Tab-separated table of C-alpha atoms and ligand atoms in Angstrom:
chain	number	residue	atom	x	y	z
A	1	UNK	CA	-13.419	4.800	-9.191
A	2	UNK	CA	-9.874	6.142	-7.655
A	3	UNK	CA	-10.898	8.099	-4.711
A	4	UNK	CA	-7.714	10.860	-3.285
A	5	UNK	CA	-8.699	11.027	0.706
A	6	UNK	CA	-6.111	12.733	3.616
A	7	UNK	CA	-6.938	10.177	6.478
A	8	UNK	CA	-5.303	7.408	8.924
A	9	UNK	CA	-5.565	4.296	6.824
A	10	UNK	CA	-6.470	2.016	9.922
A	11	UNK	CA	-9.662	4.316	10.601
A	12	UNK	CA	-10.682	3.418	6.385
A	13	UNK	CA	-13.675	0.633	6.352
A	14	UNK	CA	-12.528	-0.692	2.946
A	15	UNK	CA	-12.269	-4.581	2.037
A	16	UNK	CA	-8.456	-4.289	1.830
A	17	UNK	CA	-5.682	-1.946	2.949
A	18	UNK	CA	-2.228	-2.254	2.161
A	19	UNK	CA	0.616	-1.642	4.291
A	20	UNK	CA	4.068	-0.348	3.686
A	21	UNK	CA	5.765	-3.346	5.557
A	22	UNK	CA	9.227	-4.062	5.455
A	23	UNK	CA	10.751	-7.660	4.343
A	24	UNK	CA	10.469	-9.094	7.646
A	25	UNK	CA	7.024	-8.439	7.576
A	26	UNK	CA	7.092	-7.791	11.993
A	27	UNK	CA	6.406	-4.217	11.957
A	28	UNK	CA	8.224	-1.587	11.815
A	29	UNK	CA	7.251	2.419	12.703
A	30	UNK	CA	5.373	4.811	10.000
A	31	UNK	CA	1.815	3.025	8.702
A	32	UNK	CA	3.491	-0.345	9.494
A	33	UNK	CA	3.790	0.509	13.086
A	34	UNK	CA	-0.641	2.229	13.048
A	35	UNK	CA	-1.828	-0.594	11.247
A	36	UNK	CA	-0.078	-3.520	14.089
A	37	UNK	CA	-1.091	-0.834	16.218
A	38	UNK	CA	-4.761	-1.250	15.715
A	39	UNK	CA	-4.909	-4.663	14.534
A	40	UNK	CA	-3.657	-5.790	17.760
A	41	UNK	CA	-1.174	-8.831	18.718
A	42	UNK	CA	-3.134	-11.745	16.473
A	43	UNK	CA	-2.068	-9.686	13.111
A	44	UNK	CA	1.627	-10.147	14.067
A	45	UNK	CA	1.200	-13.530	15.143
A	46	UNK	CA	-0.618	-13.845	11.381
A	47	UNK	CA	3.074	-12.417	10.270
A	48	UNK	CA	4.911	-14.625	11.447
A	49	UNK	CA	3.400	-17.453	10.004
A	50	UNK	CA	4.338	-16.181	6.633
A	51	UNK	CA	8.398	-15.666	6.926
A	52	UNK	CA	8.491	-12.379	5.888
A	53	UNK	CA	8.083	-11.020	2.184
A	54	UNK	CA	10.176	-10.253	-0.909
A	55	UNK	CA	10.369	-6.410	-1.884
A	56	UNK	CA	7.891	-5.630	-4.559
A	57	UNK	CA	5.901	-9.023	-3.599
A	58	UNK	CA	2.551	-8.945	-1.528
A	59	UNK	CA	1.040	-10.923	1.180
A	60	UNK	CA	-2.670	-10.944	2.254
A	61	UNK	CA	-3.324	-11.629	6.418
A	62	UNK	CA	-7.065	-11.010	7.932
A	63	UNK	CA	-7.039	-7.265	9.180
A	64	UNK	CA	-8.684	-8.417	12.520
A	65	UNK	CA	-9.287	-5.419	14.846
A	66	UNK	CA	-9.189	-2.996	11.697
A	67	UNK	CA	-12.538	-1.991	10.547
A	68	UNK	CA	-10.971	-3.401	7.043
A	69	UNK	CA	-11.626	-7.077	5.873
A	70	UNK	CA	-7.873	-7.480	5.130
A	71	UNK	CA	-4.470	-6.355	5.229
A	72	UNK	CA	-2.122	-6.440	2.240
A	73	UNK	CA	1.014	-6.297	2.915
A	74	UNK	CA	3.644	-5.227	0.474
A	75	UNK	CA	7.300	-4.293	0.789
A	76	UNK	CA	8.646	-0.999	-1.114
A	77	UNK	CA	11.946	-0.467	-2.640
A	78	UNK	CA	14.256	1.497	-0.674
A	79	UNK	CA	14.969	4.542	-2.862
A	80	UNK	CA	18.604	4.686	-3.408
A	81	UNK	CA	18.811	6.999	-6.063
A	82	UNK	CA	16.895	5.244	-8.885
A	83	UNK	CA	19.427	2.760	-10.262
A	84	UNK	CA	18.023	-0.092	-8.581
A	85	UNK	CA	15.271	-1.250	-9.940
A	86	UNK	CA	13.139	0.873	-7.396
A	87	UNK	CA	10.467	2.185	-10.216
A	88	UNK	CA	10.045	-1.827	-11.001
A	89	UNK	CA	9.421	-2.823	-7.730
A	90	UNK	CA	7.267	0.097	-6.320
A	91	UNK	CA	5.226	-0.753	-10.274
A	92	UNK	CA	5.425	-4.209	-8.719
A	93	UNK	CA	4.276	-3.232	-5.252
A	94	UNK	CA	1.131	-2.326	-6.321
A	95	UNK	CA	0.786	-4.454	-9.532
A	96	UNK	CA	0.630	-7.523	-6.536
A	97	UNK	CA	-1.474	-5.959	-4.230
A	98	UNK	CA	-3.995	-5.511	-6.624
A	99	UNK	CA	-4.041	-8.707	-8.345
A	100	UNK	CA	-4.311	-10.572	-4.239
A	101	UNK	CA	-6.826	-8.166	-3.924
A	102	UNK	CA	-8.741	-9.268	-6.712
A	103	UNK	CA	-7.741	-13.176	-5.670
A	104	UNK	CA	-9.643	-12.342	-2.433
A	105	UNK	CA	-12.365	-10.885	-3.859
A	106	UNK	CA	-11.769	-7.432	-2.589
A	107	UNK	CA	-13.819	-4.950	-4.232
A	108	UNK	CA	-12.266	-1.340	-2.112
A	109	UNK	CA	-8.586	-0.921	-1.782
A	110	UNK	CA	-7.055	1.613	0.298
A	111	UNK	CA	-2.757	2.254	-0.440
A	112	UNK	CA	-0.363	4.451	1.698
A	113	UNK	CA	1.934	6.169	-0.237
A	114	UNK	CA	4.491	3.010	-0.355
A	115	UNK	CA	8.136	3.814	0.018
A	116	UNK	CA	7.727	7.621	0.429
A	117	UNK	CA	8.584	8.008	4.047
A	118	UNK	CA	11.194	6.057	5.710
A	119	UNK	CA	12.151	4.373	2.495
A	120	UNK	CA	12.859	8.023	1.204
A	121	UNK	CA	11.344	7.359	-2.784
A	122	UNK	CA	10.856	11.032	-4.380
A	123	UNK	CA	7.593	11.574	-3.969
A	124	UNK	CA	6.048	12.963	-7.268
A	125	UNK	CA	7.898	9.795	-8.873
A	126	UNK	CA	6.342	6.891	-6.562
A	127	UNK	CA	2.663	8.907	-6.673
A	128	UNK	CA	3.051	8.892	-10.616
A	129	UNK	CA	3.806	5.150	-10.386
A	130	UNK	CA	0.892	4.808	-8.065
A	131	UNK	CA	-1.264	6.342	-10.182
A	132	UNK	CA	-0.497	4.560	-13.576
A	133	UNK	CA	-1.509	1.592	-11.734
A	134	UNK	CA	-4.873	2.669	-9.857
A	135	UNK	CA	-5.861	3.607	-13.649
A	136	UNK	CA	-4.744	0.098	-15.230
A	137	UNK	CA	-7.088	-1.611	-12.274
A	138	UNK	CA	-9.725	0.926	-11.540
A	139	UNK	CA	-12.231	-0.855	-13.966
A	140	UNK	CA	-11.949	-4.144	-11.532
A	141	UNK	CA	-12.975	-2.568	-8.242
A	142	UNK	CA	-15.764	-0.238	-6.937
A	143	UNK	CA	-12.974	1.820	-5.491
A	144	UNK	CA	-9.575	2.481	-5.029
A	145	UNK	CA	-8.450	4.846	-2.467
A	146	UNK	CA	-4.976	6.530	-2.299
A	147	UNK	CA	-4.403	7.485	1.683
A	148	UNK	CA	-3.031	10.410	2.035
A	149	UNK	CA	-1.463	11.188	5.102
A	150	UNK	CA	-1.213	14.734	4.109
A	151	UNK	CA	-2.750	17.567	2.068
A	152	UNK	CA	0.087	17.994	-0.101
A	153	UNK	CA	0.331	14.562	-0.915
A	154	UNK	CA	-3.295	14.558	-2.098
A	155	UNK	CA	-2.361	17.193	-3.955
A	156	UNK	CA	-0.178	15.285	-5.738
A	157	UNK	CA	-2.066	12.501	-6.217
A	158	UNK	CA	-4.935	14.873	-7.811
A	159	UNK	CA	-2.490	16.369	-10.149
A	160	UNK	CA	-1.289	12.657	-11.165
A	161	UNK	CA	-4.187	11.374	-11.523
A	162	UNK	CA	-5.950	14.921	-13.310
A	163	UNK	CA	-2.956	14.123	-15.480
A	164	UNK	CA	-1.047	17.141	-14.889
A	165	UNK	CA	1.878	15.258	-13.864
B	201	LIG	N1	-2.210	6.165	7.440
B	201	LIG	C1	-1.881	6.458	6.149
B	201	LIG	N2	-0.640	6.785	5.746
B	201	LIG	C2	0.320	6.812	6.698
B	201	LIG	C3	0.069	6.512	8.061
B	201	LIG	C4	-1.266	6.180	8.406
B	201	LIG	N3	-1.605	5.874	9.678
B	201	LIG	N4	1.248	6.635	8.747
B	201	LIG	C5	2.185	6.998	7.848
B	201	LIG	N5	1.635	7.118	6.628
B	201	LIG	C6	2.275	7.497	5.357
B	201	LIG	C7	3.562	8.268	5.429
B	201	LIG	O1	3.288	9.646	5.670
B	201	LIG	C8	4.092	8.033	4.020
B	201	LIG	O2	3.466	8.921	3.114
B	201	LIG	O3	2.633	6.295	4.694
B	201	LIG	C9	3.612	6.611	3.705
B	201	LIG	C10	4.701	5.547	3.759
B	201	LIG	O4	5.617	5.887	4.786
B	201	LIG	P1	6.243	4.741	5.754
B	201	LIG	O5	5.179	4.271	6.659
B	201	LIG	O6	7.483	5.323	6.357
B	201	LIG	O7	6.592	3.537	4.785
B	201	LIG	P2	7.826	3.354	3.773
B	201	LIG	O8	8.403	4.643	3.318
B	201	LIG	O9	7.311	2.388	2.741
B	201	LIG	O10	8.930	2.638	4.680
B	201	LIG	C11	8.689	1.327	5.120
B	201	LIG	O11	9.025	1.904	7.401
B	201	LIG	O12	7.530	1.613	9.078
B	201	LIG	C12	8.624	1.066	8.482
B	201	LIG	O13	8.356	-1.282	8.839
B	201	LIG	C13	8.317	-0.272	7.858
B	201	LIG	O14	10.620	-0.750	7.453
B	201	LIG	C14	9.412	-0.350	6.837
B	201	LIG	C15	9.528	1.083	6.348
């Protein structure tokens, strides 16, 4: 089931949530900075120990203080105008955070929009990527949950995956 909530993704009591980390994988400010935030010092320390993380790869740590089992961390493309290979690697992004999920016997996922706020990826394009994916996996997991931070990015998700978009 793909579930489209508006909520803080460090408050969601899911078996995984992902974060939208950057390569060095030592936090950073948007849901990066919440999630270290709330996991507290051990999470970074957890970091560390994995010498950061190639964009459009994923890397699983215990979520300790978060009411969720683990944290995924995953590293979006920066959008720079969609020449790059940014549709690849966000399709990548959550193509690997999926399959670790599944590795770690994760049955709920919870995803950020990845790359849509500091990294600057248009919107409707990443949440149409998002989307394709959450369908491809949805049959593997009692739920996946797209986080909004915002009511019109649920909107969008809804429309994407209602298959307007
Ligand atoms: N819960 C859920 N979603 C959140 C939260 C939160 N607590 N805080 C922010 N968001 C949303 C943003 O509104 C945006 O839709 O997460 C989405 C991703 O935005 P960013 O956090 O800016 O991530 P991204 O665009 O992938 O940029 C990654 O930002 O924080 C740094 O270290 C990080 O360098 C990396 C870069």
């Amino acid at each position: 089931m793909i579930e489209v909530l508006v909520a803080d993704i460090t408050t969601l009591q899911v078996d995984a949530i992902v974060n939208a980390a950057n390569r060095s994988l030592l936090g950073g400010g948007g849901v990066d900075g919440a999630i270290h935030r709330v996991a507290g010092p051990e999470l970074l320390k957890a970091c560390r120990a994995l010498h950061g993380c190639a964009t459009g790869e994923a890397r699983v740590t215990p979520a300790f203080r978060l009411p969720a089992r683990w944290v995924i961390h995953t590293v979006g493309p920066v959008w720079h105008g969609g020449q790059q290979r940014e549709a690849q690697l966000l399709e990548n992004c959550y193509r690997n955070s999926l399959e670790l999920a599944l590795e770690n016997n994760a049955e709920t996922i919870a995803f950020p929009a990845i790359s849509t706020g500091v990294y600057g990826y248009p919107k409707k394009q990443a949440v149409a990527i998002a989307c394709g994916l959450m369908q491809e996996y949805a049959p593997r997991f009692k739920s996946i949950v797209a986080c909004c931070f915002s009511e019109e990015d649920a909107v969008l998700y809804r429309q994407a995956i209602g298959g307007d978009i």
